[in-house]
């Protein structure tokens, strides 16, 4: 198996000018994810787990290190050096990110939120427009059903949803794009047991479909049997004793 | 999940778009008010904010460079007086730039500096290529003409002579920006500020311009109208692949709309990046201050 993602010596600190303070993100991280693998990251909150994921997604700009990603379109590419346009392309077609927080357009229904996400990665074809549209619609319906999102909710605004409903919608919107690499930032936090199983089921399906995943989980036991390897973080470092 | 990802052919289309040149390239654009002296002619000279300490010249823009790609929304944020509006006005020829170039691949494959075109060419470019929405509706509309003739004027300027077609298009656009059609014949002078702004947007869209310049479009609109306008902007990008530069000091609007964002301060671009990176991990002290002021 070849490495889909290889991180070498990644360090990130935040400097707050107004308070003249240095905040430690993560330090000297080495990490590798092979194609088709599902790798978990555990650790206490504040230990720098999310910093790694966000650096891969280029939301953060790390100070040093390299993040090699084996892209379908660009070949081996360092996410830190990639151009902004390349990152936009990768985010649209290859790398997905699920966070605990939902950000949606105002006055956009739950159904449209997921549909837009599907269309975003299909829209540009004008000839086959309607076929793609119909396919996106049926896929949206299928995913929302899978997540047990009540059909009555589909035409409502997600702002009024409960935390768990929002999260399920969030995951649906990210997963419908079927990314090659999926970054999961605590996708099961604040979910009840039944919903957690739904998420697990979907992750299983994605894994069978060959999707590579790197995820942060508080309750890794829950992912038992699914997770191929895990790294455990402590105060910005990856613990040497990480279970392999 | 279905067996096949439904993105196959589209990747190719987008892949071609990726190798394209930017639709609009602004390169080292400068604009100053005053006589300029030997001291401030040097682009690296230390100024008192944007004022030359020797001759008092105001440098509204200092070597600003931006690129906008097809179907992309570029956000520009910054405090008042940082040169955001001047940048927009220089791009659409409202104001004379003192140096620099604006090129677009839609004119002469990007070989011509638009700022050096003749007045006639500039007018043609402005009417067909750019749609401009001003912060102040009084700059973009003729307040004593009816709303519908304001829109028609733009179409006539680009050579349209079919009254029926222009009328239909105007009404369609007014409807799209939620102006009650029975008021189409009224003058914008009699409209509320939000309505004036929306008539301006309809006017800017009349010729289906490939590039839209939006200067504080949602400022001063109430929240529900703001949401409608944001919807409209996003649907233009989605359905017509329109490229846009969106100037705003409302970070929430920028976060929602822009793919990439540039931050301006004292006439210069001090930081640029992916919008979420600017918001989550700002590098420049001023950007940090700006982001941390967000409610």
Coordinates of C-alpha atoms in Angstrom, one line a residue:
Chain A
X1 CA 0.0 0.0 0.0
X2 CA 1.2 3.5 -0.8
X3 CA 0.9 6.4 1.6
X4 CA -2.0 8.6 0.7
X5 CA -0.9 11.1 3.3
X6 CA 2.5 11.5 4.9
X7 CA 3.2 14.2 7.5
X8 CA 6.8 15.0 8.5
X9 CA 7.9 17.3 11.3
X10 CA 4.7 19.3 11.4
X11 CA 4.8 22.1 13.9
X12 CA 2.2 24.8 14.5
X13 CA 2.2 27.6 17.1
X14 CA -0.2 30.5 17.2
X15 CA 1.0 33.9 18.0
X16 CA -1.5 36.3 19.5
X17 CA -0.2 39.8 18.9
X18 CA -2.7 41.6 21.0
X19 CA -1.9 39.5 24.1
X20 CA 1.7 38.9 23.1
X21 CA 1.3 35.2 23.8
X22 CA 2.5 32.1 22.1
X23 CA 0.0 29.2 21.9
X24 CA 1.2 25.7 21.2
X25 CA -0.7 23.8 18.6
X26 CA 1.2 20.7 17.7
X27 CA 4.9 19.9 17.6
X28 CA 7.0 17.8 15.4
X29 CA 4.3 15.5 14.2
X30 CA 5.1 12.5 12.0
X31 CA 2.1 10.6 10.7
X32 CA 1.2 8.4 7.8
X33 CA -2.0 7.2 6.4
X34 CA -2.1 4.6 3.6
X35 CA -4.6 4.4 0.9
X36 CA -7.9 2.8 2.1
X37 CA -6.8 3.0 5.7
X38 CA -8.8 4.3 8.6
X39 CA -6.6 6.0 11.2
X40 CA -7.7 7.5 14.5
X41 CA -6.2 10.2 16.6
X42 CA -7.0 10.3 20.3
X43 CA -5.9 12.5 23.2
X44 CA -7.2 15.0 25.7
X45 CA -8.9 18.2 24.5
X46 CA -6.3 20.8 23.8
X47 CA -3.6 18.3 22.9
X48 CA -3.4 19.4 19.3
X49 CA -5.6 16.9 17.5
X50 CA -7.7 19.3 15.5
X51 CA -4.6 21.4 14.7
X52 CA -3.3 18.5 12.6
X53 CA -6.5 18.0 10.7
X54 CA -6.9 21.7 10.1
X55 CA -3.3 21.9 8.9
X56 CA -4.0 19.2 6.4
X57 CA -7.1 21.0 5.2
X58 CA -5.1 24.2 5.0
X59 CA -7.3 26.1 7.4
X60 CA -4.2 26.6 9.5
X61 CA -0.8 27.7 8.2
X62 CA 1.8 25.6 10.0
X63 CA 5.3 27.0 10.6
X64 CA 7.3 24.0 9.6
X65 CA 7.0 20.5 8.2
X66 CA 5.7 18.9 5.1
X67 CA 2.3 17.4 4.4
X68 CA 2.5 15.1 1.4
X69 CA -0.9 14.3 -0.2
X70 CA -1.1 11.9 -3.1
X71 CA -3.6 13.7 -5.2
X72 CA -5.4 12.1 -8.2
X73 CA -5.2 15.3 -10.1
X74 CA -1.9 16.9 -9.1
X75 CA 0.1 13.8 -8.1
X76 CA 2.2 14.1 -4.9
X77 CA 1.6 17.5 -3.5
X78 CA 2.7 19.4 -0.4
X79 CA -0.5 20.8 1.1
X80 CA 1.5 23.6 2.7
X81 CA 3.0 24.7 -0.6
X82 CA -0.1 24.1 -2.8
X83 CA -1.6 27.2 -4.5
X84 CA -4.9 28.5 -3.1
X85 CA -6.6 27.4 -6.3
X86 CA -5.2 23.9 -6.0
X87 CA -6.5 23.7 -2.4
X88 CA -9.9 24.9 -3.5
X89 CA -10.0 22.2 -6.2
X90 CA -8.9 19.5 -3.7
X91 CA -11.5 20.6 -1.2
X92 CA -14.2 20.4 -3.8
X93 CA -13.3 17.0 -5.3
X94 CA -10.8 15.1 -3.2
X95 CA -10.6 16.1 0.5
X96 CA -13.6 16.3 2.8
X97 CA -13.8 17.7 6.3
X98 CA -16.5 17.0 8.9
X99 CA -16.5 19.2 12.0
X100 CA -18.7 19.2 15.0
X101 CA -20.0 22.6 14.0
X102 CA -22.5 23.2 11.2
X103 CA -22.2 26.3 9.1
X104 CA -25.1 26.8 6.7
X105 CA -26.5 29.5 4.6
X106 CA -29.4 31.4 6.2
X107 CA -32.8 30.4 4.9
X108 CA -31.5 27.3 3.1
X109 CA -33.4 24.1 3.9
X110 CA -31.8 21.0 5.2
X111 CA -32.4 19.2 1.9
X112 CA -30.9 22.0 -0.1
X113 CA -27.8 22.1 2.2
X114 CA -26.9 18.6 1.3
X115 CA -28.0 19.0 -2.3
X116 CA -25.9 22.1 -2.8
X117 CA -22.9 20.1 -1.5
X118 CA -23.6 17.4 -4.0
X119 CA -24.1 19.8 -6.8
X120 CA -20.9 21.7 -6.0
X121 CA -18.9 18.8 -7.1
X122 CA -21.0 18.2 -10.2
X123 CA -22.4 21.5 -11.4
X124 CA -20.0 22.4 -14.2
X125 CA -21.3 20.0 -16.7
X126 CA -24.0 21.8 -18.8
X127 CA -24.9 19.0 -21.3
X128 CA -25.7 16.4 -18.7
X129 CA -27.2 18.9 -16.3
X130 CA -30.6 17.4 -15.6
X131 CA -29.3 13.8 -15.3
X132 CA -26.7 14.9 -12.8
X133 CA -29.2 17.0 -10.9
X134 CA -31.7 14.1 -10.6
X135 CA -28.9 11.8 -9.4
X136 CA -27.8 14.4 -6.8
X137 CA -31.4 14.7 -5.6
X138 CA -31.8 10.9 -5.2
X139 CA -28.5 10.6 -3.5
X140 CA -29.5 13.4 -1.1
X141 CA -32.7 11.6 -0.3
X142 CA -30.9 8.3 0.3
X143 CA -28.4 9.9 2.7
X144 CA -30.9 11.8 4.6
X145 CA -33.0 8.6 5.0
X146 CA -29.9 6.7 6.0
X147 CA -29.3 9.2 8.8
X148 CA -32.9 8.9 10.0
X149 CA -33.5 12.6 9.5
X150 CA -37.2 12.9 9.7
X151 CA -38.7 13.8 6.3
X152 CA -40.7 16.5 7.9
X153 CA -37.4 18.2 8.7
X154 CA -36.1 18.2 5.1
X155 CA -37.8 21.4 4.1
X156 CA -37.0 23.2 7.4
X157 CA -34.0 25.4 8.2
X158 CA -31.2 23.6 10.0
X159 CA -30.8 26.6 12.4
X160 CA -33.8 25.2 14.3
X161 CA -32.4 21.7 14.5
X162 CA -31.2 19.9 17.6
X163 CA -27.4 19.4 18.0
X164 CA -27.6 15.8 16.9
X165 CA -29.7 16.6 13.8
X166 CA -27.3 19.3 12.8
X167 CA -24.4 17.0 13.1
X168 CA -26.0 14.3 11.1
X169 CA -26.8 16.8 8.4
X170 CA -23.2 18.0 8.5
X171 CA -21.9 14.5 8.0
X172 CA -24.3 13.9 5.2
X173 CA -23.2 17.1 3.4
X174 CA -19.6 16.1 3.6
X175 CA -20.0 12.5 2.7
X176 CA -22.2 13.0 -0.3
X177 CA -19.2 14.3 -2.2
X178 CA -17.5 10.9 -1.7
X179 CA -14.1 12.4 -1.0
X180 CA -10.9 10.3 -1.5
X181 CA -9.6 11.5 1.9
X182 CA -12.0 12.3 4.7
X183 CA -11.0 14.2 7.7
X184 CA -13.3 13.6 10.7
X185 CA -13.1 16.1 13.6
X186 CA -15.1 14.3 16.3
X187 CA -18.0 13.4 14.2
X188 CA -19.7 11.4 17.0
X189 CA -19.4 14.0 19.8
X190 CA -22.8 14.9 21.2
X191 CA -24.6 12.1 19.3
X192 CA -26.8 9.5 21.0
X193 CA -26.1 5.9 20.7
X194 CA -28.4 5.1 17.8
X195 CA -27.0 8.0 15.7
X196 CA -23.5 7.0 16.5
X197 CA -24.2 3.6 15.1
X198 CA -25.5 5.2 11.9
X199 CA -22.3 7.2 11.6
X200 CA -20.3 4.0 12.2
X201 CA -22.3 2.2 9.6
X202 CA -21.6 5.0 7.1
X203 CA -17.9 5.0 7.9
X204 CA -17.9 1.3 7.3
X205 CA -19.5 1.7 3.9
X206 CA -17.1 4.5 3.0
X207 CA -14.2 2.3 4.0
X208 CA -15.4 -0.6 1.9
X209 CA -15.7 1.8 -1.0
X210 CA -12.0 2.6 -0.6
X211 CA -12.2 6.0 1.1
X212 CA -9.2 6.9 3.2
X213 CA -10.0 8.4 6.6
X214 CA -8.2 10.2 9.4
X215 CA -10.4 10.9 12.4
X216 CA -10.4 12.3 15.8
X217 CA -12.6 10.4 18.3
X218 CA -13.2 10.9 22.0
X219 CA -14.6 7.4 22.3
X220 CA -12.4 5.3 20.2
X221 CA -13.7 2.1 21.7
X222 CA -16.7 2.9 19.6
X223 CA -14.7 2.6 16.5
X224 CA -13.2 -0.7 17.7
X225 CA -12.6 -3.1 14.8
X226 CA -13.0 -0.3 12.3
X227 CA -9.9 1.7 13.1
X228 CA -6.8 0.2 11.5
X229 CA -4.3 2.2 13.6
X230 CA -4.3 5.0 16.1
X231 CA -2.1 7.8 17.3
X232 CA -2.4 9.2 20.7
X233 CA -1.5 12.8 21.3
X234 CA -0.2 14.4 24.5
X235 CA 0.5 18.2 24.8
X236 CA 1.2 18.7 21.2
X237 CA 3.3 15.6 20.6
X238 CA 2.4 12.2 19.3
X239 CA 3.0 9.7 22.1
X240 CA 5.9 7.4 21.4
X241 CA 3.9 4.6 22.8
X242 CA 1.1 5.0 20.3
X243 CA -0.6 1.7 19.5
X244 CA 0.1 0.5 16.0
Chain B
X1 CA -23.7 4.9 -1.6
X2 CA -24.1 4.2 -5.3
X3 CA -21.2 2.4 -7.0
X4 CA -20.1 5.2 -9.2
X5 CA -19.2 8.6 -8.0
X6 CA -21.2 11.0 -10.1
X7 CA -18.4 13.4 -10.7
X8 CA -16.4 11.8 -13.5
X9 CA -16.9 14.0 -16.6
X10 CA -17.1 17.2 -14.5
X11 CA -13.6 16.8 -13.1
X12 CA -12.4 17.2 -16.7
X13 CA -14.3 20.3 -17.2
X14 CA -13.0 21.8 -14.0
X15 CA -9.5 20.5 -14.8
X16 CA -9.5 22.6 -17.9
X17 CA -10.7 25.6 -15.9
X18 CA -7.8 25.0 -13.6
X19 CA -5.2 25.4 -16.3
X20 CA -6.8 28.6 -17.4
X21 CA -5.4 32.0 -16.8
X22 CA -7.3 34.2 -14.2
X23 CA -10.3 35.9 -15.7
X24 CA -9.2 39.2 -14.2
X25 CA -5.7 40.2 -13.3
X26 CA -4.9 43.4 -11.4
X27 CA -1.2 44.0 -11.2
X28 CA 0.7 46.6 -9.1
X29 CA -2.2 49.1 -9.2
X30 CA -1.5 52.4 -7.5
X31 CA -3.6 55.4 -7.1
X32 CA -2.6 58.6 -5.3
X33 CA -4.2 62.0 -4.6
X34 CA -1.7 64.8 -4.6
X35 CA 1.5 65.8 -6.3
X36 CA 3.8 62.9 -5.1
X37 CA 7.4 63.7 -4.4
X38 CA 10.7 61.9 -4.7
X39 CA 10.3 60.4 -1.3
X40 CA 7.0 58.7 -1.8
X41 CA 7.6 57.7 -5.4
X42 CA 9.6 54.8 -3.9
X43 CA 7.1 52.1 -3.2
X44 CA 9.0 51.0 -0.1
X45 CA 8.9 54.5 1.5
X46 CA 7.6 54.6 5.0
X47 CA 4.4 56.5 5.1
X48 CA 2.3 57.9 7.9
X49 CA -0.5 55.3 7.4
X50 CA -1.1 56.2 3.7
X51 CA -0.1 59.8 3.7
X52 CA 3.4 60.9 2.6
X53 CA 5.1 62.7 5.5
X54 CA 7.0 65.0 3.1
X55 CA 4.5 66.2 0.5
X56 CA 1.2 65.2 2.1
X57 CA 0.1 63.0 -0.9
X58 CA -2.5 60.4 -0.1
X59 CA -1.7 57.0 -1.4
X60 CA -5.0 55.3 -1.7
X61 CA -3.6 52.2 -3.4
X62 CA 0.0 51.1 -3.3
X63 CA 0.9 48.4 -5.8
X64 CA -2.1 46.2 -5.3
X65 CA -2.2 42.9 -7.2
X66 CA -5.1 40.5 -7.2
X67 CA -6.3 37.7 -9.5
X68 CA -9.8 36.5 -9.9
X69 CA -10.6 33.1 -11.5
X70 CA -13.6 31.9 -13.4
X71 CA -16.6 31.4 -11.2
X72 CA -14.7 32.5 -8.2
X73 CA -15.7 35.0 -5.5
X74 CA -12.8 37.0 -4.1
X75 CA -13.5 38.8 -0.9
X76 CA -11.7 42.1 0.1
X77 CA -11.9 43.2 3.7
X78 CA -10.4 46.1 5.6
X79 CA -11.2 49.1 7.6
X80 CA -12.8 52.3 6.2
X81 CA -10.2 54.3 4.3
X82 CA -8.0 51.2 3.5
X83 CA -8.6 51.6 -0.2
X84 CA -11.2 49.0 -0.9
X85 CA -13.6 51.2 -2.8
X86 CA -10.7 53.0 -4.6
X87 CA -9.6 49.6 -5.9
X88 CA -13.0 48.8 -7.3
X89 CA -13.4 52.2 -8.8
X90 CA -10.0 52.0 -10.5
X91 CA -10.8 48.6 -12.0
X92 CA -14.0 49.8 -13.6
X93 CA -12.4 53.1 -14.8
X94 CA -14.4 55.4 -12.5
X95 CA -11.2 56.7 -11.1
X96 CA -7.8 57.1 -12.8
X97 CA -5.0 54.9 -11.5
X98 CA -1.6 56.4 -11.4
X99 CA 0.2 53.1 -12.2
X100 CA -0.3 49.5 -12.8
X101 CA -2.4 47.3 -15.1
X102 CA -5.8 45.6 -15.3
X103 CA -6.0 42.8 -17.8
X104 CA -8.7 40.2 -18.6
X105 CA -8.5 37.2 -20.8
X106 CA -11.8 38.2 -22.2
X107 CA -10.2 41.1 -24.0
X108 CA -7.3 40.4 -26.4
X109 CA -6.3 37.3 -24.4
X110 CA -5.1 39.5 -21.6
X111 CA -2.5 41.2 -23.6
X112 CA -4.1 44.7 -23.4
X113 CA -3.9 46.8 -20.3
X114 CA -7.5 48.0 -20.0
X115 CA -6.4 51.1 -18.2
X116 CA -4.7 52.3 -21.4
X117 CA -7.7 51.7 -23.7
X118 CA -9.5 54.6 -25.4
X119 CA -12.4 56.2 -23.6
X120 CA -14.8 54.5 -26.1
X121 CA -13.3 51.1 -25.6
X122 CA -13.5 51.6 -21.8
X123 CA -17.1 52.4 -22.0
X124 CA -17.8 49.3 -24.1
X125 CA -15.9 47.1 -21.6
X126 CA -17.7 48.7 -18.7
X127 CA -21.1 48.0 -20.2
X128 CA -20.5 44.4 -21.3
X129 CA -17.8 43.0 -19.1
X130 CA -18.2 44.5 -15.7
X131 CA -21.3 44.9 -13.6
X132 CA -20.6 47.4 -10.8
X133 CA -22.7 47.9 -7.7
X134 CA -21.7 50.9 -5.6
X135 CA -21.9 51.3 -1.9
X136 CA -23.9 54.5 -2.6
X137 CA -26.9 53.9 -4.9
X138 CA -26.7 57.6 -6.0
X139 CA -23.5 56.8 -7.9
X140 CA -25.0 53.8 -9.7
X141 CA -28.5 55.0 -10.5
X142 CA -30.3 57.9 -12.1
X143 CA -32.6 58.8 -9.3
X144 CA -35.2 60.7 -11.4
X145 CA -35.6 58.0 -14.0
X146 CA -37.9 55.0 -13.4
X147 CA -36.3 51.8 -12.1
X148 CA -37.1 50.0 -15.3
X149 CA -35.5 52.7 -17.5
X150 CA -32.4 52.6 -15.3
X151 CA -32.0 49.0 -16.2
X152 CA -32.9 49.5 -19.8
X153 CA -30.3 52.3 -20.1
X154 CA -27.5 49.9 -19.4
X155 CA -28.8 47.5 -22.1
X156 CA -29.2 50.3 -24.6
X157 CA -25.6 51.4 -23.9
X158 CA -24.4 47.9 -24.9
X159 CA -26.3 48.1 -28.2
X160 CA -29.6 46.5 -27.4
X161 CA -32.5 48.2 -29.4
X162 CA -35.3 45.7 -28.8
X163 CA -37.8 47.4 -26.5
X164 CA -39.9 44.3 -25.8
X165 CA -36.9 42.2 -24.9
X166 CA -35.4 44.9 -22.7
X167 CA -38.7 45.4 -20.9
X168 CA -39.1 41.7 -20.3
X169 CA -35.5 41.3 -19.0
X170 CA -35.8 44.4 -16.8
X171 CA -39.0 43.1 -15.2
X172 CA -37.5 39.6 -14.8
X173 CA -34.5 41.1 -13.0
X174 CA -36.6 43.4 -10.8
X175 CA -38.6 40.4 -9.8
X176 CA -35.5 38.4 -9.1
X177 CA -34.3 41.1 -6.6
X178 CA -37.7 41.2 -5.0
X179 CA -38.9 44.6 -6.2
X180 CA -42.7 44.6 -6.5
X181 CA -43.3 44.9 -10.3
X182 CA -46.0 47.6 -9.8
X183 CA -43.3 49.9 -8.7
X184 CA -41.1 49.3 -11.7
X185 CA -42.2 52.6 -13.2
X186 CA -41.3 54.6 -10.1
X187 CA -38.1 56.6 -9.7
X188 CA -35.5 55.1 -7.3
X189 CA -35.6 58.5 -5.5
X190 CA -38.9 57.3 -4.0
X191 CA -37.5 53.9 -3.0
X192 CA -36.1 52.9 0.4
X193 CA -32.3 52.4 0.6
X194 CA -32.6 48.7 0.4
X195 CA -34.7 48.9 -2.7
X196 CA -32.3 51.3 -4.3
X197 CA -29.5 48.9 -3.7
X198 CA -31.5 46.0 -5.2
X199 CA -32.4 48.1 -8.3
X200 CA -28.6 48.7 -8.7
X201 CA -27.9 45.0 -8.5
X202 CA -30.6 44.4 -11.2
X203 CA -29.0 47.0 -13.3
X204 CA -25.5 45.5 -12.9
X205 CA -26.9 42.1 -14.0
X206 CA -28.7 43.4 -17.1
X207 CA -26.1 42.5 -19.6
X208 CA -25.0 39.2 -18.0
X209 CA -21.6 40.5 -17.2
X210 CA -18.9 37.8 -16.6
X211 CA -17.3 39.9 -13.9
X212 CA -19.3 41.5 -11.0
X213 CA -17.8 44.2 -8.7
X214 CA -19.8 44.4 -5.6
X215 CA -18.9 47.3 -3.2
X216 CA -20.6 46.8 0.2
X217 CA -23.8 45.4 -1.4
X218 CA -25.4 44.2 1.8
X219 CA -24.4 47.1 4.0
X220 CA -27.5 48.9 5.2
X221 CA -29.9 46.2 4.2
X222 CA -32.1 44.5 6.8
X223 CA -31.2 41.0 7.5
X224 CA -34.0 39.3 5.5
X225 CA -33.2 41.3 2.4
X226 CA -29.5 40.7 3.0
X227 CA -30.1 36.9 3.0
X228 CA -32.1 37.3 -0.3
X229 CA -29.2 39.3 -1.9
X230 CA -26.6 36.7 -0.7
X231 CA -28.7 33.9 -2.1
X232 CA -28.9 35.8 -5.4
X233 CA -25.2 36.3 -5.5
X234 CA -24.5 32.6 -4.9
X235 CA -27.0 31.5 -7.4
X236 CA -25.3 33.8 -10.0
X237 CA -22.0 32.1 -9.4
X238 CA -23.6 28.6 -9.4
X239 CA -25.8 29.0 -12.5
X240 CA -23.8 31.5 -14.6
X241 CA -20.3 31.0 -13.4
X242 CA -19.9 34.7 -12.8
X243 CA -16.7 35.8 -11.2
X244 CA -16.9 38.4 -8.5
X245 CA -15.0 40.7 -6.3
X246 CA -16.9 41.4 -3.1
X247 CA -15.8 44.3 -0.9
X248 CA -17.2 44.3 2.6
X249 CA -16.3 45.1 6.1
X250 CA -18.9 42.5 7.2
X251 CA -16.7 39.4 7.9
X252 CA -19.8 37.2 8.2
X253 CA -20.8 38.1 4.6
X254 CA -17.2 37.4 3.4
X255 CA -17.1 34.1 5.2
X256 CA -20.3 33.0 3.5
X257 CA -19.5 34.2 0.0
X258 CA -15.8 34.3 -0.7
X259 CA -13.5 31.4 -1.7
X260 CA -10.4 33.5 -1.2
X261 CA -10.0 36.8 0.7
X262 CA -7.5 39.6 0.6
X263 CA -7.1 42.0 3.6
X264 CA -6.3 45.6 2.9
X265 CA -4.7 48.2 5.2
X266 CA -3.5 51.6 4.3
X267 CA -3.8 51.0 0.6
X268 CA -1.9 47.8 0.6
X269 CA -2.8 44.1 0.6
X270 CA -1.3 42.8 3.9
X271 CA -2.6 39.3 3.8
X272 CA -4.4 37.0 1.4
X273 CA -5.5 33.4 1.6
X274 CA -8.4 31.0 1.7
X275 CA -11.2 32.6 3.5
X276 CA -11.4 30.1 6.3
X277 CA -7.6 30.4 6.8
X278 CA -7.9 34.2 7.1
X279 CA -10.7 33.7 9.6
X280 CA -9.3 30.9 11.7
X281 CA -5.5 31.5 11.5
X282 CA -4.8 35.1 10.6
X283 CA -1.1 35.9 10.4
X284 CA -1.0 39.7 10.4
X285 CA -1.6 41.7 13.6
X286 CA -4.3 43.8 11.9
X287 CA -6.1 40.8 10.5
X288 CA -6.1 39.2 14.0
X289 CA -7.5 42.3 15.5
X290 CA -10.2 42.3 12.8
X291 CA -11.1 38.7 13.2
X292 CA -11.2 38.9 17.0
X293 CA -13.6 41.8 16.8
X294 CA -16.1 39.5 15.1
X295 CA -19.2 38.9 17.2

